[in-house]
Coordinates of C-alpha atoms in Angstrom, one line a residue:
M11 CA 26.1 5.2 25.6
I12 CA 27.1 3.8 29.0
G13 CA 27.7 0.1 29.6
P14 CA 31.1 -1.7 30.2
E15 CA 32.5 1.6 28.9
I16 CA 31.4 5.0 27.9
Q17 CA 30.9 5.4 24.2
V18 CA 30.6 8.8 22.6
F19 CA 28.6 9.1 19.4
Y20 CA 28.6 12.1 17.1
D21 CA 25.9 13.0 14.5
G22 CA 26.9 16.6 13.6
P23 CA 27.8 18.3 10.4
L24 CA 31.3 16.7 10.3
N25 CA 29.8 13.2 10.1
E26 CA 29.2 12.1 6.5
Q27 CA 27.7 8.8 7.4
E28 CA 24.1 7.9 7.5
N29 CA 24.0 7.2 11.2
A30 CA 25.8 8.6 14.3
M31 CA 29.5 7.7 14.4
L32 CA 31.4 6.3 17.3
I33 CA 34.2 8.9 18.1
G34 CA 35.3 7.9 21.6
R35 CA 35.6 5.0 24.0
I36 CA 36.2 5.6 27.7
K37 CA 37.0 2.8 30.1
F38 CA 36.1 3.0 33.7
E39 CA 39.7 3.3 35.0
K40 CA 41.1 5.3 37.9
D41 CA 42.8 8.6 37.0
S42 CA 41.8 8.2 33.3
K43 CA 42.9 11.2 31.2
D44 CA 40.1 10.3 28.7
G45 CA 37.6 10.2 31.6
E46 CA 38.8 13.6 32.8
E47 CA 38.4 15.0 29.3
F48 CA 34.9 13.5 29.1
V49 CA 33.8 15.0 32.4
S50 CA 35.2 18.4 31.4
L51 CA 33.6 18.3 28.0
F52 CA 30.1 17.3 29.1
S53 CA 29.8 18.7 32.6
K54 CA 27.0 21.2 33.0
E55 CA 29.3 24.0 34.1
S56 CA 31.8 23.8 31.2
F57 CA 29.8 22.4 28.3
S58 CA 29.8 24.3 25.1
L59 CA 29.0 23.3 21.5
E60 CA 32.3 24.8 20.4
S61 CA 34.2 22.4 22.6
L62 CA 32.2 19.5 21.4
H63 CA 32.8 20.5 17.8
W64 CA 36.5 20.7 18.5
F65 CA 36.5 17.3 20.1
A66 CA 34.8 15.8 17.0
A67 CA 37.1 17.7 14.6
E68 CA 40.1 16.2 16.4
F69 CA 38.7 12.7 16.0
F70 CA 38.0 13.1 12.3
K71 CA 41.4 14.7 11.8
K72 CA 43.2 11.7 13.4
N73 CA 40.9 9.3 11.7
H74 CA 41.8 10.9 8.3
Q75 CA 45.5 10.7 9.1
K76 CA 45.2 7.1 10.1
T77 CA 43.5 6.3 6.7
E78 CA 46.3 8.2 4.9
I79 CA 49.0 6.3 6.8
E80 CA 47.4 3.0 6.0
E81 CA 47.2 3.9 2.3
L82 CA 50.8 5.1 2.3
V83 CA 52.0 1.9 4.0
K84 CA 50.3 -0.1 1.2
R85 CA 52.1 2.0 -1.4
I86 CA 55.5 1.6 0.3
V87 CA 55.3 -2.2 0.6
S88 CA 54.1 -2.6 -3.0
E89 CA 56.3 -4.2 -5.6
N90 CA 56.1 -1.1 -7.8
F91 CA 57.4 1.1 -5.1
Q92 CA 60.3 -1.2 -4.4
D93 CA 61.3 -1.2 -8.0
H94 CA 61.1 2.6 -7.9
T95 CA 63.4 2.5 -4.8
K96 CA 66.0 0.5 -6.7
E97 CA 65.9 3.0 -9.5
L98 CA 66.6 5.8 -7.0
F99 CA 69.6 3.9 -5.7
K100 CA 70.9 3.5 -9.2
Q101 CA 70.5 7.3 -9.9
H102 CA 72.3 8.1 -6.7
L103 CA 75.3 5.7 -7.5
I104 CA 75.6 6.3 -11.2
Q105 CA 78.1 9.1 -10.7
E106 CA 80.5 6.6 -9.1
F107 CA 79.8 3.3 -10.7
D108 CA 79.0 1.8 -14.1
A109 CA 75.3 1.0 -14.6
E110 CA 76.0 -2.7 -15.0
V111 CA 78.0 -2.8 -11.8
I112 CA 75.1 -1.1 -9.9
D113 CA 72.6 -3.6 -11.5
G114 CA 74.8 -6.5 -10.5
A115 CA 75.1 -5.2 -6.9
L116 CA 71.3 -4.6 -6.6
E117 CA 70.7 -8.2 -7.7
K118 CA 72.7 -9.4 -4.7
V119 CA 70.8 -7.1 -2.3
I120 CA 67.2 -7.6 -1.2
V121 CA 65.4 -4.2 -1.2
N122 CA 62.3 -5.0 0.7
F123 CA 60.0 -2.9 2.8
R124 CA 57.7 -4.9 5.0
L125 CA 55.2 -4.2 7.7
K126 CA 56.8 -3.8 11.1
E127 CA 55.7 -6.6 13.5
S128 CA 52.9 -7.4 11.1
E129 CA 52.2 -10.8 12.6
N130 CA 51.9 -9.5 16.1
S131 CA 49.7 -6.6 14.9
N132 CA 47.4 -9.1 13.2
R133 CA 47.2 -11.2 16.3
E134 CA 46.4 -8.2 18.5
S135 CA 43.7 -7.0 16.0
A136 CA 42.1 -10.4 16.1
K137 CA 42.1 -10.3 19.9
I138 CA 40.5 -6.8 19.9
E139 CA 37.9 -7.8 17.4
S140 CA 37.0 -10.9 19.3
K141 CA 36.7 -9.0 22.5
E142 CA 34.5 -6.4 20.9
Q143 CA 32.2 -9.1 19.4
N144 CA 31.9 -10.8 22.7
Q145 CA 31.1 -7.6 24.5
G146 CA 28.6 -6.7 21.7
N147 CA 26.8 -10.0 21.6
L148 CA 27.0 -11.7 25.0
T149 CA 26.6 -9.0 27.7
N150 CA 23.1 -8.7 29.3
D151 CA 23.1 -4.9 28.8
S152 CA 23.8 -5.1 25.1
L153 CA 21.5 -6.1 22.2
E154 CA 22.6 -9.3 20.5
I155 CA 23.8 -8.5 17.0
Q156 CA 24.8 -11.3 14.7
L157 CA 26.8 -10.6 11.5
N158 CA 27.0 -12.7 8.4
P159 CA 29.9 -13.0 7.7
A160 CA 30.5 -13.4 11.4
S161 CA 34.0 -11.7 11.3
E162 CA 33.5 -8.0 11.6
S163 CA 36.6 -7.3 9.4
E164 CA 35.2 -9.6 6.7
F165 CA 31.8 -8.1 7.0
R166 CA 33.3 -4.6 6.7
R167 CA 35.2 -5.7 3.6
M168 CA 32.2 -7.1 1.9
L169 CA 30.0 -4.1 2.9
L170 CA 32.5 -1.7 1.3
I171 CA 32.1 -3.6 -1.9
S172 CA 28.3 -4.2 -1.9
K173 CA 27.4 -0.9 -0.2
T174 CA 24.2 -2.7 0.9
A175 CA 23.2 -5.0 3.7
Y176 CA 20.0 -6.3 5.2
I177 CA 19.0 -5.9 8.8
T178 CA 16.5 -8.4 10.2
T179 CA 15.1 -7.5 13.7
F180 CA 13.6 -10.3 15.8
Y181 CA 11.1 -9.5 18.5
K182 CA 10.2 -11.4 21.6
D183 CA 6.6 -11.9 20.4
G184 CA 7.9 -14.0 17.6
T185 CA 7.6 -11.4 14.8
S186 CA 10.4 -10.0 12.7
N187 CA 11.0 -7.4 10.0
Q188 CA 13.8 -6.8 7.5
K189 CA 15.2 -3.4 6.4
K190 CA 17.7 -2.6 3.7
W191 CA 20.9 -0.8 4.9
D192 CA 22.1 1.7 2.4
A193 CA 25.8 1.9 3.3
H194 CA 27.2 4.3 0.6
K195 CA 28.7 6.5 3.3
F196 CA 30.3 3.6 5.1
T197 CA 34.2 3.8 5.1
E198 CA 37.1 1.5 5.9
S199 CA 37.5 3.2 9.3
S200 CA 33.8 2.9 10.2
N201 CA 32.9 0.6 13.2
V202 CA 30.3 -1.9 12.1
L203 CA 28.8 -2.7 15.5
G204 CA 29.1 0.9 16.6
N205 CA 27.3 2.0 13.5
L206 CA 24.4 -0.5 14.1
R207 CA 24.1 0.3 17.8
S208 CA 23.9 4.0 17.1
R209 CA 20.5 3.5 15.4
P210 CA 17.7 4.9 17.6
E211 CA 15.8 1.6 17.9
F212 CA 19.0 -0.4 18.9
R213 CA 20.3 2.0 21.5
K214 CA 20.3 1.0 25.2
G215 CA 16.9 1.4 26.7
N216 CA 15.1 1.6 23.4
W217 CA 15.5 -1.9 22.2
Q218 CA 14.2 -3.3 25.5
K219 CA 11.1 -1.1 25.3
L220 CA 10.5 -2.2 21.8
G221 CA 10.8 -5.8 22.8
I222 CA 13.6 -6.6 20.4
E223 CA 15.3 -9.9 21.1
K224 CA 18.2 -10.0 18.6
V225 CA 19.3 -8.5 15.3
Y226 CA 20.7 -10.4 12.3
V227 CA 22.7 -8.4 9.7
S228 CA 23.7 -10.0 6.4
I229 CA 25.3 -8.8 3.2
E230 CA 23.0 -11.0 1.1
K231 CA 19.3 -10.9 1.4

């Protein structure tokens, strides 16, 4: 998909989702390494299914690692893990000090793992999400997609719980229809708007031909 940026979607055997998955975003920037890789990958002279499979495999590998890192971070900052860490300190020091001395010392020390620059990270994530929503809903070249809840992160959270959403498509002739979205293959790393825009009827060029005006996606019917 080409608009404010080039978006690469993949719908091969590595994708376990119902619809094509967004695996690459390439901005129109001078001397872009991602752009060079895209041209090399999809140029007529050098294109091969093997290279495309490798490109997708690398994305899914990094995506899986990202998920594992996030899960490990949650584990490290949990209260149970920090209690376990104190016990490890105690085992390490027990050869030199009495157990009561170690306990007394640990009471005076805060053993606390916290997210590095978590506040800044949250602010940046909010900015990125807001930018994506504005690009997705307000540009003339993109189909207007409204989410309920409006926040993409909150919508994703609720979709992961319900595994179901409802897509209402409004047409310029005043008609509309609603379809059930079976999202059992949807994951925490899935892109909500990217997933929706990958649907054939919502892709650039198709929704204009079909006379679609906007799309409303809600968790509840």
